[in-house]
Coordinates of C-alpha atoms in Angstrom, one line a residue:
Chain A
X1 CA 0.0 0.0 0.1
X2 CA 1.7 3.1 -1.2
X3 CA 0.9 6.8 -1.8
X4 CA 2.2 8.6 -4.8
X5 CA 2.6 12.2 -5.1
X6 CA 3.2 13.7 -8.6
X7 CA 4.3 17.3 -8.4
X8 CA 4.5 19.9 -11.3
X9 CA 5.8 17.1 -14.0
X10 CA 6.7 18.4 -17.4
X11 CA 7.6 16.7 -20.3
X12 CA 8.5 17.6 -23.9
X13 CA 9.4 15.6 -27.0
X14 CA 11.1 18.0 -29.3
X15 CA 8.6 20.9 -29.7
X16 CA 5.6 18.6 -28.6
X17 CA 4.4 19.2 -25.0
X18 CA 3.5 15.8 -23.6
X19 CA 2.9 16.8 -20.0
X20 CA 2.4 20.2 -18.8
X21 CA 2.6 20.9 -15.1
X22 CA 0.9 17.8 -14.0
X23 CA 0.3 17.4 -10.3
X24 CA -1.7 14.6 -8.6
X25 CA -1.8 12.7 -5.3
X26 CA -2.8 9.0 -5.7
X27 CA -3.8 7.7 -2.2
X28 CA -2.7 4.4 -0.9
X29 CA -4.9 1.4 -2.4
X30 CA -6.5 3.5 -4.7
X31 CA -7.4 2.5 -8.3
X32 CA -6.7 5.4 -10.6
X33 CA -7.7 5.5 -14.4
X34 CA -5.7 8.0 -16.4
X35 CA -8.2 8.7 -19.2
X36 CA -7.7 10.7 -22.5
X37 CA -7.5 10.6 -26.4
X38 CA -4.5 9.5 -28.2
X39 CA -1.5 11.8 -27.5
X40 CA -3.0 13.6 -24.4
X41 CA 0.1 12.4 -22.4
X42 CA -1.5 9.6 -20.4
X43 CA 1.2 6.8 -21.3
X44 CA 3.8 9.3 -21.0
X45 CA 2.8 10.1 -17.3
X46 CA 2.7 6.2 -16.7
X47 CA 6.1 5.6 -18.3
X48 CA 7.5 8.4 -16.1
X49 CA 6.0 7.0 -12.9
X50 CA 7.7 3.5 -14.3
X51 CA 11.1 5.1 -14.7
X52 CA 11.1 4.3 -18.5
X53 CA 11.0 8.0 -19.3
X54 CA 12.6 10.8 -17.5
X55 CA 10.4 14.0 -16.7
X56 CA 12.1 17.4 -17.9
X57 CA 10.9 18.8 -14.4
X58 CA 8.9 18.1 -11.5
X59 CA 9.1 15.5 -8.5
X60 CA 7.7 12.0 -8.0
X61 CA 7.4 10.8 -4.4
X62 CA 6.3 7.3 -3.4
X63 CA 5.6 7.0 0.4
X64 CA 7.8 10.1 0.8
X65 CA 10.8 8.5 -1.1
X66 CA 11.8 10.5 -4.3
X67 CA 11.6 8.4 -7.3
X68 CA 12.7 11.3 -9.6
X69 CA 16.3 10.0 -9.9
X70 CA 15.7 6.2 -9.2
X71 CA 16.3 3.9 -12.0
X72 CA 13.6 1.8 -13.2
X73 CA 14.8 -1.4 -12.0
X74 CA 15.2 -0.3 -8.5
X75 CA 11.7 1.1 -8.2
X76 CA 9.7 -2.1 -7.6
X77 CA 6.6 -1.1 -9.7
X78 CA 4.8 -3.8 -11.6
X79 CA 3.7 -2.8 -15.1
X80 CA 1.5 -4.5 -17.6
X81 CA 2.3 -3.3 -21.0
X82 CA -0.2 -2.6 -24.1
X83 CA 1.6 -5.3 -25.9
X84 CA 1.8 -7.3 -22.7
X85 CA 5.7 -7.7 -23.4
X86 CA 5.8 -11.3 -22.3
X87 CA 9.2 -13.2 -22.8
X88 CA 8.5 -15.2 -25.7
X89 CA 11.4 -17.7 -25.0
X90 CA 10.3 -18.6 -21.6
X91 CA 7.2 -20.5 -20.5
X92 CA 4.5 -19.2 -18.2
X93 CA 6.1 -20.1 -14.8
X94 CA 9.4 -18.8 -15.9
X95 CA 7.8 -15.5 -17.3
X96 CA 6.1 -15.2 -13.6
X97 CA 9.5 -16.0 -11.9
X98 CA 11.5 -13.7 -13.9
X99 CA 11.3 -10.8 -11.4
X100 CA 12.0 -12.9 -8.6
X101 CA 15.0 -14.5 -10.3
X102 CA 16.4 -11.0 -11.0
X103 CA 16.0 -10.1 -7.2
X104 CA 17.9 -13.3 -6.1
X105 CA 14.9 -14.9 -4.5
X106 CA 15.8 -18.7 -3.6
X107 CA 14.2 -21.3 -6.0
X108 CA 11.8 -22.6 -3.3
X109 CA 10.1 -19.4 -2.4
X110 CA 10.0 -18.5 -6.1
X111 CA 8.3 -21.9 -6.7
X112 CA 5.8 -21.2 -4.1
X113 CA 5.1 -17.6 -5.2
X114 CA 4.7 -18.7 -8.7
X115 CA 2.1 -21.4 -7.6
X116 CA 0.3 -18.8 -5.7
X117 CA 0.1 -16.3 -8.6
X118 CA -1.0 -19.0 -11.0
X119 CA -3.9 -19.9 -8.8
X120 CA -4.6 -16.4 -8.0
X121 CA -5.0 -15.5 -11.9
X122 CA -6.8 -18.9 -12.6
X123 CA -3.6 -20.1 -14.4
X124 CA -3.1 -23.4 -12.5
X125 CA -1.7 -26.1 -14.4
X126 CA -0.4 -23.7 -17.2
X127 CA 2.9 -23.1 -15.8
X128 CA 4.7 -25.3 -18.3
X129 CA 3.0 -23.9 -21.4
X130 CA 4.7 -21.8 -23.7
X131 CA 3.5 -18.3 -23.7
X132 CA 3.1 -18.3 -27.4
X133 CA 0.5 -21.0 -27.2
X134 CA -1.9 -19.1 -24.7
X135 CA -4.9 -17.3 -25.8
X136 CA -5.3 -13.4 -25.4
X137 CA -7.0 -13.8 -22.1
X138 CA -4.6 -16.2 -20.7
X139 CA -1.6 -13.8 -21.9
X140 CA -3.2 -11.0 -20.1
X141 CA -3.4 -13.0 -16.8
X142 CA 0.2 -14.0 -17.2
X143 CA 1.2 -10.4 -17.6
X144 CA -0.8 -9.5 -14.7
X145 CA 0.9 -12.3 -12.5
X146 CA 4.4 -11.5 -13.6
X147 CA 3.9 -7.9 -12.6
X148 CA 2.2 -8.7 -9.2
X149 CA 5.2 -11.4 -8.5
X150 CA 7.4 -9.0 -6.7
X151 CA 4.6 -7.5 -4.5
X152 CA 5.0 -4.2 -6.2
X153 CA 4.6 -0.8 -4.5
X154 CA 2.6 0.4 -7.5
X155 CA 0.9 -1.5 -10.3
X156 CA 0.8 0.2 -13.6
X157 CA -1.5 -1.1 -16.5
X158 CA -1.0 0.4 -19.9
X159 CA -4.1 0.0 -21.9
X160 CA -3.8 -3.8 -21.5
X161 CA -7.3 -4.8 -22.8
X162 CA -7.3 -2.8 -26.0
X163 CA -6.8 -5.7 -28.2
X164 CA -9.3 -7.9 -26.7
X165 CA -12.9 -8.6 -27.8
X166 CA -15.6 -6.9 -25.9
X167 CA -16.8 -10.0 -23.7
X168 CA -13.3 -10.9 -22.8
X169 CA -12.4 -7.2 -21.9
X170 CA -15.4 -7.0 -19.6
X171 CA -14.6 -10.3 -17.8
X172 CA -10.8 -9.3 -17.3
X173 CA -12.0 -5.7 -16.1
X174 CA -13.9 -7.5 -13.3
X175 CA -11.0 -9.8 -12.5
X176 CA -8.5 -7.1 -12.4
X177 CA -10.9 -4.7 -10.2
X178 CA -11.5 -7.9 -7.8
X179 CA -7.7 -8.6 -7.8
X180 CA -6.8 -4.9 -7.0
X181 CA -9.2 -4.9 -4.1
X182 CA -8.0 -8.3 -2.9
X183 CA -4.4 -7.2 -2.8
X184 CA -5.0 -3.5 -2.0
X185 CA -2.3 -2.4 -4.4
X186 CA -2.2 1.2 -5.6
X187 CA -2.9 1.0 -9.2
X188 CA -2.8 3.2 -12.2
X189 CA -4.5 2.1 -15.3
X190 CA -4.2 3.9 -18.7
X191 CA -7.2 3.7 -21.0
X192 CA -8.9 5.8 -23.7
X193 CA -12.0 3.8 -23.1
X194 CA -14.3 6.0 -20.8
X195 CA -16.6 2.9 -20.1
X196 CA -13.5 1.0 -19.1
X197 CA -12.6 3.8 -16.6
X198 CA -16.1 4.1 -15.3
X199 CA -16.1 0.4 -14.6
X200 CA -12.6 0.3 -13.0
X201 CA -11.7 3.5 -11.3
X202 CA -12.0 4.6 -7.9
X203 CA -10.8 7.9 -9.4
X204 CA -10.6 9.0 -13.0
X205 CA -7.9 11.6 -14.1
X206 CA -9.0 13.0 -17.5
X207 CA -5.9 14.4 -19.4
X208 CA -6.1 16.8 -22.4
X209 CA -3.0 18.1 -24.3
X210 CA -0.7 17.1 -21.4
X211 CA -2.8 18.8 -18.8
X212 CA -5.1 17.3 -16.2
X213 CA -8.6 18.5 -17.1
X214 CA -10.4 17.0 -14.0
X215 CA -9.7 14.3 -11.4
X216 CA -12.7 12.8 -9.7
X217 CA -14.8 9.8 -9.0
X218 CA -16.6 8.5 -12.0
X219 CA -19.9 9.9 -10.7
X220 CA -18.3 13.3 -10.4
X221 CA -16.8 13.6 -13.8
X222 CA -19.8 12.1 -15.3
X223 CA -22.4 14.4 -13.6
X224 CA -20.3 17.4 -12.8
X225 CA -17.7 18.0 -15.7
X226 CA -15.4 20.8 -14.9
X227 CA -14.9 21.8 -18.5
X228 CA -16.5 21.4 -21.9
X229 CA -13.6 19.1 -23.0
X230 CA -14.6 16.7 -20.0
X231 CA -18.4 17.2 -20.9
X232 CA -18.0 16.2 -24.4
X233 CA -15.4 13.5 -23.8
X234 CA -17.2 11.5 -21.0
X235 CA -20.4 10.0 -22.4
X236 CA -22.7 11.6 -24.7
X237 CA -23.9 15.2 -23.7
X238 CA -25.8 18.0 -24.7
X239 CA -24.3 21.4 -24.4
X240 CA -26.4 24.5 -24.4
X241 CA -25.0 28.0 -24.6
X242 CA -27.3 29.8 -22.3
X243 CA -27.9 33.3 -21.3
X244 CA -29.0 34.1 -17.5
X245 CA -30.6 37.6 -17.2
X246 CA -33.2 39.0 -14.9
X247 CA -33.7 35.9 -13.2
X248 CA -34.5 34.0 -16.5
X249 CA -32.4 31.2 -18.2
X250 CA -32.8 31.4 -21.9
X251 CA -31.5 29.1 -24.8
X252 CA -31.8 31.0 -28.2
X253 CA -35.4 32.3 -27.9
X254 CA -36.5 29.7 -25.6
X255 CA -37.0 30.5 -21.9
X256 CA -36.1 27.4 -20.0
X257 CA -37.2 28.7 -16.7
X258 CA -36.5 30.7 -13.7
X259 CA -33.0 30.9 -12.4
X260 CA -34.5 30.9 -8.9
X261 CA -36.4 27.8 -9.8
X262 CA -33.5 26.2 -11.2
X263 CA -31.4 27.0 -8.1
X264 CA -28.5 29.0 -9.7
X265 CA -27.0 32.3 -8.9
X266 CA -24.9 32.4 -12.1
X267 CA -25.2 35.2 -14.5
X268 CA -24.3 36.0 -18.1
X269 CA -23.6 33.4 -20.7
X270 CA -23.1 30.1 -19.2
X271 CA -22.7 26.5 -20.6
X272 CA -25.4 24.1 -19.5
X273 CA -24.8 20.3 -19.9
X274 CA -27.8 18.0 -20.0
X275 CA -27.2 14.2 -20.4
X276 CA -29.4 12.6 -23.0
X277 CA -30.8 10.0 -20.7
X278 CA -32.0 12.7 -18.1
X279 CA -34.0 14.5 -21.1
X280 CA -37.9 13.2 -21.4
X281 CA -39.9 13.5 -24.6
X282 CA -43.3 14.9 -24.4
X283 CA -45.9 15.3 -26.9
X284 CA -46.0 18.8 -28.2
X285 CA -49.3 19.6 -26.8
X286 CA -48.4 18.4 -23.4
X287 CA -46.5 21.2 -22.2
X288 CA -47.0 24.2 -20.1
X289 CA -44.7 26.3 -22.3
X290 CA -43.8 24.7 -25.5
X291 CA -44.1 27.6 -27.5
X292 CA -41.0 30.0 -28.0
X293 CA -40.2 32.4 -25.2
X294 CA -43.0 31.7 -22.7
X295 CA -41.7 28.7 -20.6
X296 CA -42.4 29.4 -17.1
X297 CA -40.9 26.8 -14.8
X298 CA -39.4 23.3 -14.3
X299 CA -42.5 21.2 -15.4
X300 CA -43.5 20.6 -19.1
X301 CA -41.4 21.0 -22.1
X302 CA -38.7 23.7 -22.3
X303 CA -37.8 23.1 -25.9
X304 CA -39.6 21.8 -29.0
X305 CA -38.1 20.1 -32.1
X306 CA -38.3 17.6 -34.7
X307 CA -37.0 14.0 -34.4
X308 CA -34.4 13.7 -37.2
X309 CA -32.8 10.4 -36.3
X310 CA -33.8 7.4 -34.3
X311 CA -31.9 4.2 -33.5
X312 CA -32.2 1.4 -31.3
X313 CA -29.2 0.2 -29.3
X314 CA -30.2 -2.9 -27.2
X315 CA -32.6 -1.9 -24.6
X316 CA -32.4 1.8 -25.4
X317 CA -33.7 4.1 -28.1
X318 CA -31.6 7.1 -29.1
X319 CA -33.0 10.2 -30.7
X320 CA -31.6 13.2 -32.4
X321 CA -33.9 16.1 -32.0
X322 CA -33.2 19.2 -34.1
X323 CA -34.1 22.4 -32.3
X324 CA -33.5 25.4 -34.7
X325 CA -30.3 23.8 -36.2
X326 CA -29.1 22.6 -32.7
X327 CA -29.0 18.8 -32.4
X328 CA -30.1 17.5 -29.1
X329 CA -29.3 13.8 -28.2
X330 CA -32.1 12.0 -26.1
X331 CA -32.0 8.2 -24.9
X332 CA -34.9 6.5 -23.3
X333 CA -35.8 2.8 -22.5
X334 CA -37.7 0.9 -25.4
X335 CA -40.6 0.1 -23.4
X336 CA -41.4 3.9 -22.9
X337 CA -45.0 4.8 -23.0
X338 CA -44.4 7.6 -25.3
X339 CA -43.1 6.3 -28.7
X340 CA -42.0 8.8 -31.4
X341 CA -41.0 8.5 -35.1
X342 CA -38.6 10.4 -37.2
X343 CA -40.3 13.7 -38.4
X344 CA -42.4 13.8 -35.1
X345 CA -42.4 17.1 -33.3
X346 CA -41.7 16.7 -29.8
X347 CA -41.3 18.7 -26.5
X348 CA -38.2 18.1 -24.3
X349 CA -37.8 18.5 -20.7
X350 CA -35.3 17.6 -18.1
X351 CA -35.0 17.4 -14.2
X352 CA -32.7 20.4 -13.3
X353 CA -31.3 18.5 -10.6
X354 CA -29.6 16.4 -13.2
X355 CA -28.4 19.4 -15.3
X356 CA -25.1 21.1 -14.7
X357 CA -23.6 24.4 -15.5
X358 CA -19.9 24.3 -16.5
X359 CA -17.7 26.1 -13.9
X360 CA -15.6 28.9 -15.4
X361 CA -17.5 29.0 -18.7
X362 CA -19.1 32.2 -18.3
X363 CA -19.0 34.7 -21.1
Chain B
X1 CA -8.2 -25.4 -57.4
X2 CA -6.3 -26.1 -60.7
X3 CA -2.8 -27.2 -59.9
X4 CA -1.6 -27.4 -63.2
X5 CA 0.5 -24.2 -63.4
X6 CA 2.0 -24.9 -59.8
X7 CA 2.8 -28.5 -60.8
X8 CA 4.5 -27.4 -64.0
X9 CA 6.5 -24.7 -62.4
X10 CA 7.4 -27.2 -59.7
X11 CA 8.6 -29.7 -62.1
X12 CA 10.7 -27.2 -64.2
X13 CA 12.5 -26.1 -61.1
X14 CA 13.1 -29.7 -60.0
X15 CA 14.3 -30.4 -63.5
X16 CA 16.6 -27.5 -63.3
X17 CA 18.0 -28.7 -60.0
X18 CA 18.6 -32.2 -61.4
X19 CA 20.5 -30.9 -64.4
X20 CA 22.5 -28.3 -62.9
X21 CA 23.0 -29.8 -59.5
X22 CA 22.2 -33.4 -59.0
X23 CA 23.9 -34.4 -62.2
X24 CA 27.2 -32.9 -61.5
X25 CA 27.1 -34.0 -58.1
X26 CA 26.4 -37.7 -59.1
X27 CA 29.3 -37.2 -61.7
X28 CA 31.5 -36.1 -58.8
X29 CA 30.6 -39.0 -56.7
X30 CA 31.3 -41.3 -59.5
X31 CA 34.6 -39.8 -60.3
X32 CA 35.7 -39.8 -56.7
X33 CA 36.1 -43.5 -57.0
X34 CA 38.3 -43.5 -60.3
X35 CA 42.0 -43.5 -60.2
X36 CA 43.8 -40.5 -60.9
X37 CA 45.7 -40.3 -64.2
X38 CA 48.0 -37.1 -64.8
X39 CA 47.7 -37.6 -68.6
X40 CA 43.9 -38.0 -68.9
X41 CA 42.6 -36.6 -65.6
X42 CA 41.4 -40.2 -64.4
X43 CA 41.0 -43.8 -65.4
X44 CA 37.6 -45.4 -65.0
X45 CA 38.9 -47.8 -62.5
X46 CA 37.1 -48.3 -59.2
X47 CA 39.5 -47.4 -56.2
X48 CA 39.0 -46.6 -52.6
X49 CA 42.5 -44.9 -52.7
X50 CA 41.3 -41.2 -52.8
X51 CA 39.1 -41.7 -49.7
X52 CA 42.0 -43.4 -48.0
X53 CA 44.2 -40.3 -48.6
X54 CA 41.8 -38.2 -46.7
X55 CA 42.4 -40.3 -43.5
X56 CA 46.0 -40.2 -44.0
X57 CA 46.5 -37.2 -41.7
X58 CA 47.1 -34.0 -43.8
X59 CA 43.6 -33.7 -45.2
X60 CA 42.1 -34.6 -41.8
X61 CA 44.0 -31.9 -40.5
X62 CA 43.0 -29.5 -43.2
X63 CA 39.4 -30.5 -42.6
X64 CA 39.4 -30.0 -38.9
X65 CA 41.2 -26.6 -39.5
X66 CA 38.6 -25.7 -42.2
X67 CA 35.8 -26.6 -39.8
X68 CA 36.8 -24.5 -36.8
X69 CA 38.0 -21.6 -39.2
X70 CA 34.6 -21.4 -40.7
X71 CA 32.8 -22.0 -37.4
X72 CA 34.9 -19.1 -35.8
X73 CA 34.2 -16.8 -38.8
X74 CA 30.5 -17.6 -38.7
X75 CA 30.1 -16.9 -35.0
X76 CA 32.0 -13.8 -35.5
X77 CA 30.0 -12.5 -38.3
X78 CA 26.9 -13.0 -36.3
X79 CA 27.9 -11.6 -33.1
X80 CA 29.3 -8.5 -34.9
X81 CA 26.4 -8.0 -37.2
X82 CA 23.8 -8.5 -34.2
X83 CA 25.7 -5.9 -32.1
X84 CA 26.1 -3.7 -35.1
X85 CA 22.2 -3.8 -35.9
X86 CA 21.3 -3.4 -32.1
X87 CA 23.5 -0.2 -32.3
X88 CA 22.0 1.0 -35.5
X89 CA 18.4 0.3 -34.5
X90 CA 18.8 2.9 -31.6
X91 CA 19.7 5.6 -34.2
X92 CA 17.4 8.0 -35.9
X93 CA 15.5 6.9 -39.0
X94 CA 18.0 8.9 -41.2
X95 CA 21.1 7.4 -39.8
X96 CA 19.6 4.0 -40.0
X97 CA 18.8 4.3 -43.6
X98 CA 22.5 5.6 -44.0
X99 CA 24.0 2.7 -42.7
X100 CA 21.6 0.5 -44.5
X101 CA 22.9 2.1 -47.7
X102 CA 26.4 1.5 -46.6
X103 CA 25.7 -2.3 -46.1
X104 CA 24.0 -2.5 -49.3
X105 CA 27.1 -0.9 -51.2
X106 CA 29.3 -3.5 -49.3
X107 CA 27.3 -6.3 -50.5
X108 CA 27.5 -5.1 -54.1
X109 CA 31.3 -5.7 -53.8
X110 CA 32.8 -8.8 -55.3
X111 CA 34.9 -11.1 -53.2
X112 CA 37.9 -10.1 -55.1
X113 CA 37.6 -6.4 -54.6
X114 CA 37.0 -6.8 -50.8
X115 CA 40.0 -9.2 -50.8
X116 CA 42.4 -6.7 -52.6
X117 CA 41.1 -3.6 -50.4
X118 CA 42.0 -5.4 -47.3
X119 CA 45.5 -6.6 -48.9
X120 CA 46.1 -2.9 -49.3
X121 CA 44.8 -1.9 -45.9
X122 CA 47.0 -4.5 -44.3
X123 CA 50.0 -3.8 -46.4
X124 CA 53.3 -2.5 -44.8
X125 CA 53.5 0.4 -47.4
X126 CA 50.0 1.8 -47.6
X127 CA 47.9 0.5 -45.1
X128 CA 47.0 0.3 -41.3
X129 CA 50.7 -0.8 -40.3
X130 CA 52.1 2.4 -42.0
X131 CA 49.6 4.5 -40.2
X132 CA 50.3 3.1 -36.8
X133 CA 54.0 3.6 -37.6
X134 CA 53.4 7.3 -38.5
X135 CA 51.5 7.6 -35.3
X136 CA 54.3 6.3 -33.2
X137 CA 52.2 3.1 -32.0
X138 CA 54.4 0.7 -33.9
X139 CA 58.3 1.0 -34.1
X140 CA 58.9 -1.5 -36.9
X141 CA 55.5 -1.7 -39.0
X142 CA 55.2 -4.8 -41.2
X143 CA 52.6 -6.3 -43.5
X144 CA 49.7 -7.7 -41.5
X145 CA 48.7 -10.2 -44.3
X146 CA 49.0 -13.1 -45.4
X147 CA 48.0 -14.1 -41.8
X148 CA 45.3 -16.1 -40.2
X149 CA 43.9 -12.8 -38.7
X150 CA 43.8 -11.1 -42.1
X151 CA 42.0 -14.1 -43.5
X152 CA 39.5 -14.0 -40.6
X153 CA 38.9 -10.3 -41.5
X154 CA 38.2 -11.2 -45.0
X155 CA 35.8 -14.1 -44.0
X156 CA 33.9 -11.7 -41.6
X157 CA 33.7 -8.9 -44.1
X158 CA 32.1 -11.2 -46.7
X159 CA 29.4 -12.4 -44.3
X160 CA 28.9 -9.2 -42.4
X161 CA 26.6 -7.2 -44.6
X162 CA 24.3 -10.1 -45.7
X163 CA 23.7 -11.2 -41.9
X164 CA 23.3 -7.7 -40.9
X165 CA 20.8 -6.8 -43.6
X166 CA 18.8 -10.1 -42.7
X167 CA 18.8 -9.1 -39.0
X168 CA 17.9 -5.3 -39.3
X169 CA 14.3 -5.8 -39.9
X170 CA 13.8 -8.0 -37.0
X171 CA 16.0 -6.0 -34.6
X172 CA 14.7 -2.8 -35.6
X173 CA 11.2 -4.1 -35.5
X174 CA 11.3 -5.9 -32.2
X175 CA 9.0 -5.1 -29.4
X176 CA 11.0 -2.8 -27.1
X177 CA 8.5 -3.0 -24.5
X178 CA 9.8 -6.6 -23.6
X179 CA 13.2 -5.0 -22.6
X180 CA 11.4 -2.2 -20.8
X181 CA 9.4 -5.0 -18.9
X182 CA 12.5 -6.7 -18.2
X183 CA 13.7 -3.3 -16.5
X184 CA 10.6 -3.0 -14.4
X185 CA 11.1 -6.5 -13.2
X186 CA 14.6 -5.6 -11.8
X187 CA 17.0 -6.0 -14.7
X188 CA 19.7 -3.4 -15.0
X189 CA 19.8 -1.7 -18.3
X190 CA 23.1 -3.0 -19.3
X191 CA 22.0 -6.4 -18.6
X192 CA 18.8 -6.5 -20.7
X193 CA 20.5 -7.5 -23.9
X194 CA 22.0 -10.5 -22.3
X195 CA 19.1 -11.6 -20.3
X196 CA 16.4 -10.9 -22.8
X197 CA 17.2 -9.6 -26.2
X198 CA 19.9 -12.2 -27.0
X199 CA 17.7 -15.3 -25.9
X200 CA 14.8 -14.0 -27.9
X201 CA 17.0 -13.9 -30.9
X202 CA 18.9 -17.2 -30.2
X203 CA 17.0 -19.2 -32.7
X204 CA 17.5 -16.6 -35.4
X205 CA 21.1 -16.5 -34.6
X206 CA 22.0 -20.1 -34.5
X207 CA 20.2 -20.4 -37.8
X208 CA 22.4 -17.4 -39.3
X209 CA 25.5 -18.9 -37.8
X210 CA 24.8 -22.3 -39.6
X211 CA 24.2 -20.5 -42.8
X212 CA 27.2 -18.6 -42.7
X213 CA 29.1 -21.7 -41.5
X214 CA 28.0 -23.3 -44.7
X215 CA 28.6 -20.4 -47.0
X216 CA 32.2 -19.6 -45.5
X217 CA 33.1 -23.4 -46.2
X218 CA 32.9 -22.6 -49.8
X219 CA 34.8 -19.4 -49.7
X220 CA 37.8 -19.6 -51.9
X221 CA 39.4 -16.3 -52.6
X222 CA 39.8 -14.8 -49.2
X223 CA 41.9 -17.7 -47.8
X224 CA 44.2 -17.5 -50.8
X225 CA 44.4 -13.8 -51.0
X226 CA 44.8 -12.8 -47.2
X227 CA 45.7 -16.3 -45.7
X228 CA 49.0 -18.3 -45.5
X229 CA 49.2 -21.7 -47.2
X230 CA 49.0 -23.3 -43.7
X231 CA 45.7 -21.4 -43.0
X232 CA 44.0 -22.5 -46.2
X233 CA 40.9 -24.2 -46.2
X234 CA 39.5 -27.5 -47.8
X235 CA 37.9 -25.5 -50.6
X236 CA 41.3 -24.4 -51.6
X237 CA 42.8 -27.7 -51.4
X238 CA 40.0 -29.2 -53.6
X239 CA 40.6 -26.6 -56.2
X240 CA 44.4 -27.0 -55.9
X241 CA 43.9 -30.8 -56.4
X242 CA 41.3 -30.7 -59.2
X243 CA 42.7 -27.9 -61.3
X244 CA 46.4 -27.4 -60.2
X245 CA 47.4 -31.1 -59.9
X246 CA 44.8 -32.3 -62.4
X247 CA 43.7 -35.0 -59.9
X248 CA 40.0 -34.8 -60.3
X249 CA 39.3 -38.0 -58.5
X250 CA 41.1 -36.8 -55.2
X251 CA 39.4 -33.3 -55.6
X252 CA 36.0 -35.1 -56.0
X253 CA 36.6 -37.5 -53.1
X254 CA 37.5 -34.5 -50.9
X255 CA 34.5 -32.6 -51.9
X256 CA 32.3 -35.6 -51.2
X257 CA 33.6 -35.9 -47.8
X258 CA 33.3 -32.1 -47.1
X259 CA 29.6 -32.3 -48.4
X260 CA 28.9 -35.3 -46.0
X261 CA 30.6 -33.5 -43.0
X262 CA 28.6 -30.3 -43.6
X263 CA 25.4 -32.4 -44.1
X264 CA 25.9 -34.2 -40.8
X265 CA 26.8 -31.2 -38.7
X266 CA 23.5 -29.5 -40.1
X267 CA 21.5 -32.5 -39.3
X268 CA 22.9 -32.7 -36.0
X269 CA 22.3 -29.0 -35.4
X270 CA 18.7 -29.2 -36.8
X271 CA 17.8 -32.2 -34.4
X272 CA 19.6 -30.3 -31.4
X273 CA 17.2 -27.1 -32.4
X274 CA 14.0 -29.4 -32.6
X275 CA 14.7 -30.8 -29.3
X276 CA 15.4 -27.5 -27.8
X277 CA 12.0 -26.2 -29.2
X278 CA 10.1 -29.2 -28.1

């Protein structure tokens, strides 16, 4: 169980800024997901933590001990690579035992530890198998067992499931989460897959252009995004540039309601985010203020538009609704009482407690 | 699937192999049992005499010398090429391309040109000895060829570019995260090549060493140009007997024996490799 403190870390590759003043405190036993699109700096940060890259400036401390100048092989950090990086010339047991052998652990202890890890990762009986003969999921388990063999202070995983099919990925995600809880090892998991981050993390750190955009629990980053990037990056979202004046919240010429009723003291131009699943579709006639400019409160439809796209995704139906050229996404369960078709005019409303004004986005 | 075209092509290739390799080989085997005749190359009289000469001592010594010389040459070629490619693979793409072009240029040179170049470089009057003398590192510079070392340099030069170019794509395209994984598992960076990279490439390196061994067995020019007579390999002896002494039966017998020895060595290596893989 180890606490990692990252302070003001910068990294450039030529003219490209990979990390820009990154600071983060990772609590002991925490499961952190570094989430971002390609090139955002998440893998660079992981490699700096592992000692495979040197930061240009900044400091890393693990349980108060500085890692900044410590060589990778002396850090005792277990890492699972994107390519898994198993040793193709060694069998499963020898792959797992490699780190123990490097540390000079005696043969009997090594054998016992390897057996433990094989059992822990569900690979009992696979010890003598060549790693090249294993399936994708089995290889993942070997890579995890190998990284955990030395009882590392930190456990790093760099997009380990990116090459797997969805079913196996879900299964391994659950196993990793269970294993991490069981061992209590502080874990940093890099992914570009937001659903993977949501499923695994205690805390998600969202990176963009080498900077941390937001760090928070999956619920926080989903429901209370700190920036337009996070709001658009995490899940589907509807962003409205609204104006709050004289106690009224307006979007284009629609009056969305009273700011007192909505419960905000913000003023001026703001960005409002509303998740598609929190929007309710209403028949156009079933609204207290569906015509332009005269919505009065938090009941009934605030907006009105035409359904331009409808598609079924499993149990959900997704709609695109055109409101004066502004496309709104809405999702609802298939067994909803109110059914609409493409071309229908519908009213839209939502629960204001589920809506969120982006901080620092006022105009 | 119509197999007519592949069958025709296959039979043509097999026919060419029979005509240009197996027929001369069969002829050589037959001649190796004939009696030598200085006036007419050979008499068509069956004799074991040529094979008995091989075991007389002299040729046995030459054979052993040839085997260890070419084995040493093959091992040196592969070690040097592998380490050079590891170093080149770390350079920028621009410099990698530069070195690949240099290697390709080296490969274009004929054995004779490479031999002459080293003859000049190792000569007392114009080459390395003179330079070392001028720099004060050698009081009494003298020619470094012919010598065993000069011959070995020639052999290594012949194989180096070929082996390097075979290894380059594999070395440059290797998954470096395996080496990084070894570091995170406690391997010091300077030991990663020894503990991880070398074992991963071992099968390839063994295969290349065997290939080079067979190739260098047949090299003729380098031992003559850069080696002393006592360094000459069996290939030189065979040519000397067959062409110089006009003793085609003895030359053929020596060639057949070398062919058998090479075949046996390759077979043993193959079996050992299979056992290791299993």
